[in-house]
Amino acid sequence: MEKLKAYTGADRLRDLIDENSDLMMVAARFGISLGFGDKTVKEVCAEDGVDERTFLAVCNLIDKRPYSIDVSLTSLMRYLRTAHSYFLEFLLPSIRRKLLLAISGLPIDDVLLQLLKFFDDYCAEVRRHMEHENDSIFSYVDRLLKGDVSDEFRIADYSVGHTSMTEKLDELKDIFIRHYHVMNNLLLVSALNDIIDCNSDLCSHCEIEDRMFLPAVSRLERSLKIKERDAKPERNEDEESDSLVDCMTDREKDILRCVARGMQNKEIADKLFISINTVTTYRRNISAKLNIHSAAGLTVFAILHRLVDINDIDPHM
């Protein structure tokens, strides 16, 4: 199969949307007005004040074409915030209204009430997730863009547990399709189609965050840390901080200390109030970052870089 070429600013926007109708929603979330005729992407972006490279990057990613993370984080966050509003204020409430209409003539039983509660709990979970991104993650990136870098938080701490939030919606759809017997309810089928479309949209949204937003933020963090280090006056040997340690997040250092003390993944998870899967992901990332893949090697690294006291290490480990 021949690899698709990336869209460019010279392509007509109508051609992009003709090839992939999902890109019409992308354009709307960037604030591009309809009625753009035969204008190119470059012309439309210039008229509507949209960052062209960021718009093209998102379009290329969604259409499975080569894309770049060299984007405007300000423009990308504006796009993501608009997408959050669309999910929370329009799409999910619209699905709920359609579900209620679809079951309005049916006998209300415990199963039906549980299904509605399932959907409402899911919507609440999505709201918490997206509002946390709006209020905390995007605010953190806004501070980074102003040059304010912090050692207390890194975007990697958030990316480890970042998910698309689609599994529960898939479960709800499957329960209706496989187990809830109702005769010829076209409105219910329409609502389930909306759930499928919502799932697809959420997957694309998460892909943009995972493959474009989070890497771009991580790159900004590294750039600011390098500038901060270069700007500091020359330090003596005792004050010199190893670059490998500098690139680790506080959470990664916590995990490494636990490993060095001989703790197993479950013990680490219990101590830090995180899941075992999260611990496993952190350990994999730490090993890749340090190029050290054994507990013994990680322990030696932690001792040499004064992350743990040698007296805290079990000699029989």
PDB file of C-alpha atoms in Angstrom:
ATOM      1  CA  MET A   1       0.000   0.000   0.000  1.00  0.00           C
ATOM      2  CA  GLU A   2       1.439   3.350  -1.066  1.00  0.00           C
ATOM      3  CA  LYS A   3       2.078   5.796   1.761  1.00  0.00           C
ATOM      4  CA  LEU A   4      -0.079   8.914   1.579  1.00  0.00           C
ATOM      5  CA  LYS A   5       1.681  12.240   1.111  1.00  0.00           C
ATOM      6  CA  ALA A   6       1.226  14.938   3.733  1.00  0.00           C
ATOM      7  CA  TYR A   7      -1.240  17.724   3.057  1.00  0.00           C
ATOM      8  CA  THR A   8       0.351  21.120   2.472  1.00  0.00           C
ATOM      9  CA  GLY A   9      -0.771  24.725   2.585  1.00  0.00           C
ATOM     10  CA  ALA A  10      -1.113  24.703  -1.205  1.00  0.00           C
ATOM     11  CA  ASP A  11      -3.897  22.092  -1.128  1.00  0.00           C
ATOM     12  CA  ARG A  12      -7.499  23.268  -1.357  1.00  0.00           C
ATOM     13  CA  LEU A  13      -9.314  22.856   1.940  1.00  0.00           C
ATOM     14  CA  ARG A  14     -12.413  21.492   0.189  1.00  0.00           C
ATOM     15  CA  ASP A  15     -10.260  18.681  -1.260  1.00  0.00           C
ATOM     16  CA  LEU A  16      -9.096  17.676   2.231  1.00  0.00           C
ATOM     17  CA  ILE A  17     -12.688  17.499   3.460  1.00  0.00           C
ATOM     18  CA  ASP A  18     -13.842  15.628   0.344  1.00  0.00           C
ATOM     19  CA  GLU A  19     -11.216  12.965   1.071  1.00  0.00           C
ATOM     20  CA  ASN A  20     -11.977  12.769   4.805  1.00  0.00           C
ATOM     21  CA  SER A  21     -15.206  14.290   6.124  1.00  0.00           C
ATOM     22  CA  ASP A  22     -13.853  14.177   9.713  1.00  0.00           C
ATOM     23  CA  LEU A  23     -11.600  17.104   8.760  1.00  0.00           C
ATOM     24  CA  MET A  24     -14.669  19.374   8.546  1.00  0.00           C
ATOM     25  CA  MET A  25     -14.981  19.025  12.350  1.00  0.00           C
ATOM     26  CA  VAL A  26     -11.247  19.673  12.710  1.00  0.00           C
ATOM     27  CA  ALA A  27     -11.630  22.904  10.748  1.00  0.00           C
ATOM     28  CA  ALA A  28     -14.593  23.954  12.910  1.00  0.00           C
ATOM     29  CA  ARG A  29     -12.647  23.315  16.134  1.00  0.00           C
ATOM     30  CA  PHE A  30      -9.838  25.508  14.860  1.00  0.00           C
ATOM     31  CA  GLY A  31     -12.390  28.273  14.243  1.00  0.00           C
ATOM     32  CA  ILE A  32     -12.382  28.090  10.437  1.00  0.00           C
ATOM     33  CA  SER A  33     -15.599  29.435   8.944  1.00  0.00           C
ATOM     34  CA  LEU A  34     -17.600  27.630   6.277  1.00  0.00           C
ATOM     35  CA  GLY A  35     -17.944  29.120   2.805  1.00  0.00           C
ATOM     36  CA  PHE A  36     -14.222  28.945   1.979  1.00  0.00           C
ATOM     37  CA  GLY A  37     -14.903  27.993  -1.642  1.00  0.00           C
ATOM     38  CA  ASP A  38     -11.817  26.843  -3.541  1.00  0.00           C
ATOM     39  CA  LYS A  39      -9.274  28.581  -1.309  1.00  0.00           C
ATOM     40  CA  THR A  40      -6.122  26.816  -0.239  1.00  0.00           C
ATOM     41  CA  VAL A  41      -5.385  25.814   3.346  1.00  0.00           C
ATOM     42  CA  LYS A  42      -2.821  28.612   3.502  1.00  0.00           C
ATOM     43  CA  GLU A  43      -5.352  31.219   2.356  1.00  0.00           C
ATOM     44  CA  VAL A  44      -8.131  30.017   4.683  1.00  0.00           C
ATOM     45  CA  CYS A  45      -5.837  29.858   7.729  1.00  0.00           C
ATOM     46  CA  ALA A  46      -4.530  33.358   7.009  1.00  0.00           C
ATOM     47  CA  GLU A  47      -8.069  34.755   6.714  1.00  0.00           C
ATOM     48  CA  ASP A  48      -9.324  33.135   9.931  1.00  0.00           C
ATOM     49  CA  GLY A  49      -6.170  33.681  11.993  1.00  0.00           C
ATOM     50  CA  VAL A  50      -5.385  29.962  12.362  1.00  0.00           C
ATOM     51  CA  ASP A  51      -1.841  28.662  12.714  1.00  0.00           C
ATOM     52  CA  GLU A  52      -1.340  26.857   9.399  1.00  0.00           C
ATOM     53  CA  ARG A  53       1.316  24.337  10.488  1.00  0.00           C
ATOM     54  CA  THR A  54      -0.719  23.260  13.523  1.00  0.00           C
ATOM     55  CA  PHE A  55      -3.892  22.842  11.477  1.00  0.00           C
ATOM     56  CA  LEU A  56      -2.045  20.795   8.852  1.00  0.00           C
ATOM     57  CA  ALA A  57      -0.357  18.668  11.515  1.00  0.00           C
ATOM     58  CA  VAL A  58      -3.710  17.705  13.039  1.00  0.00           C
ATOM     59  CA  CYS A  59      -5.285  17.025   9.626  1.00  0.00           C
ATOM     60  CA  ASN A  60      -2.351  14.847   8.584  1.00  0.00           C
ATOM     61  CA  LEU A  61      -2.373  12.884  11.842  1.00  0.00           C
ATOM     62  CA  ILE A  62      -6.112  12.182  11.665  1.00  0.00           C
ATOM     63  CA  ASP A  63      -5.879  11.158   8.000  1.00  0.00           C
ATOM     64  CA  LYS A  64      -2.913   8.804   8.755  1.00  0.00           C
ATOM     65  CA  ARG A  65      -0.462  10.921   6.766  1.00  0.00           C
ATOM     66  CA  PRO A  66       3.048  12.078   7.784  1.00  0.00           C
ATOM     67  CA  TYR A  67       2.739  14.797  10.422  1.00  0.00           C
ATOM     68  CA  SER A  68       4.992  17.027  12.498  1.00  0.00           C
ATOM     69  CA  ILE A  69       4.955  17.920  16.198  1.00  0.00           C
ATOM     70  CA  ASP A  70       6.515  21.280  15.328  1.00  0.00           C
ATOM     71  CA  VAL A  71       3.275  23.022  16.239  1.00  0.00           C
ATOM     72  CA  SER A  72       2.014  26.072  18.083  1.00  0.00           C
ATOM     73  CA  LEU A  73       1.054  24.810  21.530  1.00  0.00           C
ATOM     74  CA  THR A  74      -1.144  27.855  22.014  1.00  0.00           C
ATOM     75  CA  SER A  75      -3.090  27.059  18.848  1.00  0.00           C
ATOM     76  CA  LEU A  76      -3.243  23.328  19.642  1.00  0.00           C
ATOM     77  CA  MET A  77      -4.551  23.943  23.169  1.00  0.00           C
ATOM     78  CA  ARG A  78      -7.239  26.233  21.771  1.00  0.00           C
ATOM     79  CA  TYR A  79      -8.264  23.392  19.453  1.00  0.00           C
ATOM     80  CA  LEU A  80      -8.294  20.850  22.308  1.00  0.00           C
ATOM     81  CA  ARG A  81     -10.327  23.137  24.582  1.00  0.00           C
ATOM     82  CA  THR A  82     -12.902  23.594  21.817  1.00  0.00           C
ATOM     83  CA  ALA A  83     -13.044  19.822  21.358  1.00  0.00           C
ATOM     84  CA  HIS A  84     -13.616  19.404  25.104  1.00  0.00           C
ATOM     85  CA  SER A  85     -16.528  21.835  24.964  1.00  0.00           C
ATOM     86  CA  TYR A  86     -17.996  19.949  22.011  1.00  0.00           C
ATOM     87  CA  PHE A  87     -17.887  16.615  23.856  1.00  0.00           C
ATOM     88  CA  LEU A  88     -19.120  17.947  27.207  1.00  0.00           C
ATOM     89  CA  GLU A  89     -21.684  20.527  26.149  1.00  0.00           C
ATOM     90  CA  PHE A  90     -23.055  19.067  22.919  1.00  0.00           C
ATOM     91  CA  LEU A  91     -22.225  15.498  21.896  1.00  0.00           C
ATOM     92  CA  LEU A  92     -22.612  13.566  25.161  1.00  0.00           C
ATOM     93  CA  PRO A  93     -25.770  15.484  26.248  1.00  0.00           C
ATOM     94  CA  SER A  94     -27.196  14.922  22.744  1.00  0.00           C
ATOM     95  CA  ILE A  95     -26.619  11.165  23.025  1.00  0.00           C
ATOM     96  CA  ARG A  96     -28.273  11.138  26.452  1.00  0.00           C
ATOM     97  CA  ARG A  97     -31.362  12.966  25.133  1.00  0.00           C
ATOM     98  CA  LYS A  98     -31.641  10.500  22.260  1.00  0.00           C
ATOM     99  CA  LEU A  99     -31.301   7.540  24.638  1.00  0.00           C
ATOM    100  CA  LEU A 100     -34.079   8.954  26.819  1.00  0.00           C
ATOM    101  CA  LEU A 101     -36.333   9.436  23.790  1.00  0.00           C
ATOM    102  CA  ALA A 102     -35.561   5.927  22.571  1.00  0.00           C
ATOM    103  CA  ILE A 103     -36.628   4.323  25.852  1.00  0.00           C
ATOM    104  CA  SER A 104     -39.459   6.730  26.669  1.00  0.00           C
ATOM    105  CA  GLY A 105     -42.109   4.205  25.586  1.00  0.00           C
ATOM    106  CA  LEU A 106     -40.494   1.214  27.244  1.00  0.00           C
ATOM    107  CA  PRO A 107     -41.197  -0.170  30.723  1.00  0.00           C
ATOM    108  CA  ILE A 108     -38.657   1.311  33.112  1.00  0.00           C
ATOM    109  CA  ASP A 109     -36.935  -1.541  34.923  1.00  0.00           C
ATOM    110  CA  ASP A 110     -33.793  -1.898  37.021  1.00  0.00           C
ATOM    111  CA  VAL A 111     -31.693  -2.892  34.008  1.00  0.00           C
ATOM    112  CA  LEU A 112     -32.673   0.219  32.074  1.00  0.00           C
ATOM    113  CA  LEU A 113     -31.999   2.445  35.081  1.00  0.00           C
ATOM    114  CA  GLN A 114     -28.565   0.844  35.519  1.00  0.00           C
ATOM    115  CA  LEU A 115     -27.736   1.452  31.859  1.00  0.00           C
ATOM    116  CA  LEU A 116     -28.639   5.127  32.168  1.00  0.00           C
ATOM    117  CA  LYS A 117     -26.619   5.385  35.387  1.00  0.00           C
ATOM    118  CA  PHE A 118     -23.698   3.716  33.583  1.00  0.00           C
ATOM    119  CA  PHE A 119     -23.841   6.394  30.878  1.00  0.00           C
ATOM    120  CA  ASP A 120     -24.197   9.253  33.386  1.00  0.00           C
ATOM    121  CA  ASP A 121     -21.222   7.974  35.417  1.00  0.00           C
ATOM    122  CA  TYR A 122     -19.196   7.763  32.226  1.00  0.00           C
ATOM    123  CA  CYS A 123     -20.087  11.358  31.284  1.00  0.00           C
ATOM    124  CA  ALA A 124     -19.032  12.513  34.757  1.00  0.00           C
ATOM    125  CA  GLU A 125     -15.699  10.707  34.351  1.00  0.00           C
ATOM    126  CA  VAL A 126     -15.086  12.341  30.956  1.00  0.00           C
ATOM    127  CA  ARG A 127     -15.945  15.741  32.444  1.00  0.00           C
ATOM    128  CA  ARG A 128     -13.446  15.287  35.295  1.00  0.00           C
ATOM    129  CA  HIS A 129     -10.759  14.219  32.842  1.00  0.00           C
ATOM    130  CA  MET A 130     -11.265  17.090  30.418  1.00  0.00           C
ATOM    131  CA  GLU A 131     -11.741  19.757  33.080  1.00  0.00           C
ATOM    132  CA  HIS A 132      -8.496  18.602  34.720  1.00  0.00           C
ATOM    133  CA  GLU A 133      -6.736  19.083  31.387  1.00  0.00           C
ATOM    134  CA  ASN A 134      -8.348  22.497  30.916  1.00  0.00           C
ATOM    135  CA  ASP A 135      -7.613  23.744  34.437  1.00  0.00           C
ATOM    136  CA  SER A 136      -4.305  22.063  35.311  1.00  0.00           C
ATOM    137  CA  ILE A 137      -2.459  20.645  32.300  1.00  0.00           C
ATOM    138  CA  PHE A 138      -3.123  23.528  29.913  1.00  0.00           C
ATOM    139  CA  SER A 139      -2.360  26.046  32.683  1.00  0.00           C
ATOM    140  CA  TYR A 140       0.949  24.275  33.263  1.00  0.00           C
ATOM    141  CA  VAL A 141       1.775  24.543  29.543  1.00  0.00           C
ATOM    142  CA  ASP A 142       0.776  28.224  29.550  1.00  0.00           C
ATOM    143  CA  ARG A 143       3.365  28.762  32.281  1.00  0.00           C
ATOM    144  CA  LEU A 144       5.969  26.845  30.284  1.00  0.00           C
ATOM    145  CA  LEU A 145       5.293  29.064  27.272  1.00  0.00           C
ATOM    146  CA  LYS A 146       6.121  32.050  29.496  1.00  0.00           C
ATOM    147  CA  GLY A 147       9.421  30.400  30.457  1.00  0.00           C
ATOM    148  CA  ASP A 148       8.325  29.221  33.909  1.00  0.00           C
ATOM    149  CA  VAL A 149       9.747  25.698  34.256  1.00  0.00           C
ATOM    150  CA  SER A 150       9.090  23.652  37.393  1.00  0.00           C
ATOM    151  CA  ASP A 151      10.852  20.674  38.958  1.00  0.00           C
ATOM    152  CA  GLU A 152       7.698  19.608  40.799  1.00  0.00           C
ATOM    153  CA  PHE A 153       5.823  18.361  37.726  1.00  0.00           C
ATOM    154  CA  ARG A 154       6.674  17.061  34.267  1.00  0.00           C
ATOM    155  CA  ILE A 155       4.233  16.257  31.497  1.00  0.00           C
ATOM    156  CA  ALA A 156       5.479  12.634  31.624  1.00  0.00           C
ATOM    157  CA  ASP A 157       3.810  12.328  35.046  1.00  0.00           C
ATOM    158  CA  TYR A 158       0.474  12.942  33.343  1.00  0.00           C
ATOM    159  CA  SER A 159       1.091  11.054  30.105  1.00  0.00           C
ATOM    160  CA  VAL A 160       1.694   7.722  31.901  1.00  0.00           C
ATOM    161  CA  GLY A 161      -1.969   7.425  32.923  1.00  0.00           C
ATOM    162  CA  HIS A 162      -3.519   9.225  29.953  1.00  0.00           C
ATOM    163  CA  THR A 163      -6.272   7.196  28.245  1.00  0.00           C
ATOM    164  CA  SER A 164      -8.826   7.672  25.470  1.00  0.00           C
ATOM    165  CA  MET A 165     -11.788   7.009  27.834  1.00  0.00           C
ATOM    166  CA  THR A 166     -13.535   4.890  25.212  1.00  0.00           C
ATOM    167  CA  GLU A 167     -13.654   1.464  26.902  1.00  0.00           C
ATOM    168  CA  LYS A 168     -16.752   2.160  29.013  1.00  0.00           C
ATOM    169  CA  LEU A 169     -18.638   3.615  26.076  1.00  0.00           C
ATOM    170  CA  ASP A 170     -17.788   0.467  24.102  1.00  0.00           C
ATOM    171  CA  GLU A 171     -19.131  -1.640  26.981  1.00  0.00           C
ATOM    172  CA  LEU A 172     -22.401   0.297  27.067  1.00  0.00           C
ATOM    173  CA  LYS A 173     -22.873  -0.072  23.317  1.00  0.00           C
ATOM    174  CA  ASP A 174     -22.165  -3.811  23.494  1.00  0.00           C
ATOM    175  CA  ILE A 175     -24.609  -4.324  26.371  1.00  0.00           C
ATOM    176  CA  PHE A 176     -27.417  -2.678  24.383  1.00  0.00           C
ATOM    177  CA  ILE A 177     -26.560  -4.561  21.186  1.00  0.00           C
ATOM    178  CA  ARG A 178     -26.017  -8.011  22.690  1.00  0.00           C
ATOM    179  CA  HIS A 179     -28.285  -8.146  25.732  1.00  0.00           C
ATOM    180  CA  TYR A 180     -31.063  -5.517  25.701  1.00  0.00           C
ATOM    181  CA  HIS A 181     -33.890  -6.972  23.632  1.00  0.00           C
ATOM    182  CA  VAL A 182     -36.246  -4.389  22.142  1.00  0.00           C
ATOM    183  CA  MET A 183     -38.282  -4.549  18.924  1.00  0.00           C
ATOM    184  CA  ASN A 184     -37.538  -2.227  15.991  1.00  0.00           C
ATOM    185  CA  ASN A 185     -36.402   0.809  17.963  1.00  0.00           C
ATOM    186  CA  LEU A 186     -34.720   2.875  15.247  1.00  0.00           C
ATOM    187  CA  LEU A 187     -34.118   5.787  17.631  1.00  0.00           C
ATOM    188  CA  LEU A 188     -32.124   3.517  19.929  1.00  0.00           C
ATOM    189  CA  VAL A 189     -30.087   2.276  16.977  1.00  0.00           C
ATOM    190  CA  SER A 190     -29.467   5.895  15.999  1.00  0.00           C
ATOM    191  CA  ALA A 191     -28.267   6.637  19.545  1.00  0.00           C
ATOM    192  CA  LEU A 192     -25.909   3.648  19.396  1.00  0.00           C
ATOM    193  CA  ASN A 193     -24.548   4.912  16.070  1.00  0.00           C
ATOM    194  CA  ASP A 194     -23.896   8.248  17.770  1.00  0.00           C
ATOM    195  CA  ILE A 195     -22.020   6.390  20.533  1.00  0.00           C
ATOM    196  CA  ILE A 196     -19.872   4.648  17.902  1.00  0.00           C
ATOM    197  CA  ASP A 197     -19.120   8.008  16.221  1.00  0.00           C
ATOM    198  CA  CYS A 198     -18.351   9.556  19.615  1.00  0.00           C
ATOM    199  CA  ASN A 199     -15.934   6.720  20.374  1.00  0.00           C
ATOM    200  CA  SER A 200     -14.128   7.254  17.089  1.00  0.00           C
ATOM    201  CA  ASP A 201     -13.909  11.001  17.733  1.00  0.00           C
ATOM    202  CA  LEU A 202     -12.570  10.442  21.259  1.00  0.00           C
ATOM    203  CA  CYS A 203      -9.932   8.027  19.932  1.00  0.00           C
ATOM    204  CA  SER A 204      -8.743  10.618  17.401  1.00  0.00           C
ATOM    205  CA  HIS A 205      -8.771  13.288  20.115  1.00  0.00           C
ATOM    206  CA  CYS A 206      -6.630  11.122  22.405  1.00  0.00           C
ATOM    207  CA  GLU A 207      -4.280  10.328  19.523  1.00  0.00           C
ATOM    208  CA  ILE A 208      -3.696  14.044  18.955  1.00  0.00           C
ATOM    209  CA  GLU A 209      -2.889  14.498  22.638  1.00  0.00           C
ATOM    210  CA  ASP A 210      -0.631  11.421  22.859  1.00  0.00           C
ATOM    211  CA  ARG A 211       1.238  11.783  19.575  1.00  0.00           C
ATOM    212  CA  MET A 212       1.368  15.540  19.167  1.00  0.00           C
ATOM    213  CA  PHE A 213       0.466  17.574  22.261  1.00  0.00           C
ATOM    214  CA  LEU A 214       2.346  15.597  24.936  1.00  0.00           C
ATOM    215  CA  PRO A 215       5.548  15.151  22.854  1.00  0.00           C
ATOM    216  CA  ALA A 216       5.526  18.861  21.936  1.00  0.00           C
ATOM    217  CA  VAL A 217       5.183  19.802  25.621  1.00  0.00           C
ATOM    218  CA  SER A 218       7.969  17.382  26.559  1.00  0.00           C
ATOM    219  CA  ARG A 219      10.224  18.947  23.940  1.00  0.00           C
ATOM    220  CA  LEU A 220       9.461  22.413  25.321  1.00  0.00           C
ATOM    221  CA  GLU A 221      10.309  21.209  28.830  1.00  0.00           C
ATOM    222  CA  ARG A 222      13.681  19.865  27.688  1.00  0.00           C
ATOM    223  CA  SER A 223      14.449  23.095  25.843  1.00  0.00           C
ATOM    224  CA  LEU A 224      13.675  25.196  28.920  1.00  0.00           C
ATOM    225  CA  LYS A 225      15.732  22.917  31.188  1.00  0.00           C
ATOM    226  CA  ILE A 226      18.727  23.232  28.868  1.00  0.00           C
ATOM    227  CA  LYS A 227      18.390  27.032  28.834  1.00  0.00           C
ATOM    228  CA  GLU A 228      18.037  27.066  32.610  1.00  0.00           C
ATOM    229  CA  ARG A 229      21.126  24.892  33.052  1.00  0.00           C
ATOM    230  CA  ASP A 230      23.206  26.955  30.605  1.00  0.00           C
ATOM    231  CA  ALA A 231      22.160  30.174  32.338  1.00  0.00           C
ATOM    232  CA  LYS A 232      23.343  29.002  35.774  1.00  0.00           C
ATOM    233  CA  PRO A 233      26.805  30.039  36.956  1.00  0.00           C
ATOM    234  CA  GLU A 234      29.506  27.373  37.023  1.00  0.00           C
ATOM    235  CA  ARG A 235      29.059  25.080  40.003  1.00  0.00           C
ATOM    236  CA  ASN A 236      31.536  23.047  41.966  1.00  0.00           C
ATOM    237  CA  GLU A 237      31.637  19.271  41.684  1.00  0.00           C
ATOM    238  CA  ASP A 238      29.389  18.652  44.700  1.00  0.00           C
ATOM    239  CA  GLU A 239      26.675  20.847  43.235  1.00  0.00           C
ATOM    240  CA  GLU A 240      26.900  19.472  39.697  1.00  0.00           C
ATOM    241  CA  SER A 241      23.740  17.544  38.823  1.00  0.00           C
ATOM    242  CA  ASP A 242      23.976  14.705  36.354  1.00  0.00           C
ATOM    243  CA  SER A 243      22.039  15.328  33.145  1.00  0.00           C
ATOM    244  CA  LEU A 244      20.388  11.907  33.363  1.00  0.00           C
ATOM    245  CA  VAL A 245      19.035  12.702  36.815  1.00  0.00           C
ATOM    246  CA  ASP A 246      17.936  16.134  35.607  1.00  0.00           C
ATOM    247  CA  CYS A 247      15.803  14.568  32.883  1.00  0.00           C
ATOM    248  CA  MET A 248      13.925  12.389  35.371  1.00  0.00           C
ATOM    249  CA  THR A 249      10.601  13.474  36.864  1.00  0.00           C
ATOM    250  CA  ASP A 250      10.018  13.500  40.609  1.00  0.00           C
ATOM    251  CA  ARG A 251       7.737  10.488  40.256  1.00  0.00           C
ATOM    252  CA  GLU A 252      10.408   8.572  38.334  1.00  0.00           C
ATOM    253  CA  LYS A 253      12.897   9.317  41.101  1.00  0.00           C
ATOM    254  CA  ASP A 254      10.393   8.046  43.687  1.00  0.00           C
ATOM    255  CA  ILE A 255       9.981   4.809  41.733  1.00  0.00           C
ATOM    256  CA  LEU A 256      13.755   4.426  41.355  1.00  0.00           C
ATOM    257  CA  ARG A 257      14.302   4.882  45.093  1.00  0.00           C
ATOM    258  CA  CYS A 258      11.750   2.163  45.805  1.00  0.00           C
ATOM    259  CA  VAL A 259      13.396  -0.199  43.322  1.00  0.00           C
ATOM    260  CA  ALA A 260      16.788   0.473  44.890  1.00  0.00           C
ATOM    261  CA  ARG A 261      15.368  -0.425  48.301  1.00  0.00           C
ATOM    262  CA  GLY A 262      14.300  -3.815  46.954  1.00  0.00           C
ATOM    263  CA  MET A 263      10.553  -3.163  46.802  1.00  0.00           C
ATOM    264  CA  GLN A 264       8.383  -5.188  44.411  1.00  0.00           C
ATOM    265  CA  ASN A 265       5.926  -3.534  42.002  1.00  0.00           C
ATOM    266  CA  LYS A 266       2.910  -4.172  44.255  1.00  0.00           C
ATOM    267  CA  GLU A 267       4.722  -2.692  47.261  1.00  0.00           C
ATOM    268  CA  ILE A 268       5.677   0.355  45.208  1.00  0.00           C
ATOM    269  CA  ALA A 269       2.096   0.743  43.977  1.00  0.00           C
ATOM    270  CA  ASP A 270       0.725   0.552  47.529  1.00  0.00           C
ATOM    271  CA  LYS A 271       3.296   3.019  48.861  1.00  0.00           C
ATOM    272  CA  LEU A 272       2.738   5.614  46.116  1.00  0.00           C
ATOM    273  CA  PHE A 273      -1.038   5.031  45.752  1.00  0.00           C
ATOM    274  CA  ILE A 274      -0.833   4.161  42.068  1.00  0.00           C
ATOM    275  CA  SER A 275      -1.691   1.028  40.064  1.00  0.00           C
ATOM    276  CA  ILE A 276       0.728  -1.821  39.394  1.00  0.00           C
ATOM    277  CA  ASN A 277       0.355  -1.137  35.652  1.00  0.00           C
ATOM    278  CA  THR A 278       1.456   2.454  36.222  1.00  0.00           C
ATOM    279  CA  VAL A 279       4.492   1.261  38.188  1.00  0.00           C
ATOM    280  CA  THR A 280       5.364  -1.135  35.351  1.00  0.00           C
ATOM    281  CA  THR A 281       5.089   1.665  32.789  1.00  0.00           C
ATOM    282  CA  TYR A 282       7.280   3.957  34.889  1.00  0.00           C
ATOM    283  CA  ARG A 283       9.927   1.256  35.330  1.00  0.00           C
ATOM    284  CA  ARG A 284       9.978   0.615  31.596  1.00  0.00           C
ATOM    285  CA  ASN A 285      10.365   4.345  30.897  1.00  0.00           C
ATOM    286  CA  ILE A 286      13.120   4.703  33.513  1.00  0.00           C
ATOM    287  CA  SER A 287      15.070   1.770  32.076  1.00  0.00           C
ATOM    288  CA  ALA A 288      14.772   3.178  28.558  1.00  0.00           C
ATOM    289  CA  LYS A 289      15.813   6.653  29.696  1.00  0.00           C
ATOM    290  CA  LEU A 290      18.863   5.428  31.657  1.00  0.00           C
ATOM    291  CA  ASN A 291      19.625   2.447  29.398  1.00  0.00           C
ATOM    292  CA  ILE A 292      19.764   0.276  32.525  1.00  0.00           C
ATOM    293  CA  HIS A 293      17.522  -2.777  32.527  1.00  0.00           C
ATOM    294  CA  SER A 294      18.235  -4.649  35.760  1.00  0.00           C
ATOM    295  CA  ALA A 295      17.177  -3.890  39.325  1.00  0.00           C
ATOM    296  CA  ALA A 296      20.814  -4.221  40.421  1.00  0.00           C
ATOM    297  CA  GLY A 297      21.951  -1.709  37.811  1.00  0.00           C
ATOM    298  CA  LEU A 298      19.232   0.736  38.779  1.00  0.00           C
ATOM    299  CA  THR A 299      20.238   0.354  42.417  1.00  0.00           C
ATOM    300  CA  VAL A 300      23.885   1.184  41.632  1.00  0.00           C
ATOM    301  CA  PHE A 301      22.753   4.214  39.619  1.00  0.00           C
ATOM    302  CA  ALA A 302      20.575   5.443  42.498  1.00  0.00           C
ATOM    303  CA  ILE A 303      23.471   5.098  44.967  1.00  0.00           C
ATOM    304  CA  LEU A 304      26.031   6.789  42.710  1.00  0.00           C
ATOM    305  CA  HIS A 305      23.726   9.725  42.090  1.00  0.00           C
ATOM    306  CA  ARG A 306      22.766  10.054  45.757  1.00  0.00           C
ATOM    307  CA  LEU A 307      19.104   9.271  45.220  1.00  0.00           C
ATOM    308  CA  VAL A 308      19.313   6.734  48.065  1.00  0.00           C
ATOM    309  CA  ASP A 309      21.660   6.205  50.985  1.00  0.00           C
ATOM    310  CA  ILE A 310      23.713   3.033  50.688  1.00  0.00           C
ATOM    311  CA  ASN A 311      22.759   2.197  54.285  1.00  0.00           C
ATOM    312  CA  ASP A 312      19.119   1.892  53.135  1.00  0.00           C
ATOM    313  CA  ILE A 313      19.978  -0.900  50.718  1.00  0.00           C
ATOM    314  CA  ASP A 314      19.384  -4.494  51.752  1.00  0.00           C
ATOM    315  CA  PRO A 315      22.801  -6.213  51.314  1.00  0.00           C
ATOM    316  CA  HIS A 316      21.052  -9.527  50.590  1.00  0.00           C
ATOM    317  CA  MET A 317      18.883  -8.109  47.804  1.00  0.00           C
TER     318      MET A 317
END
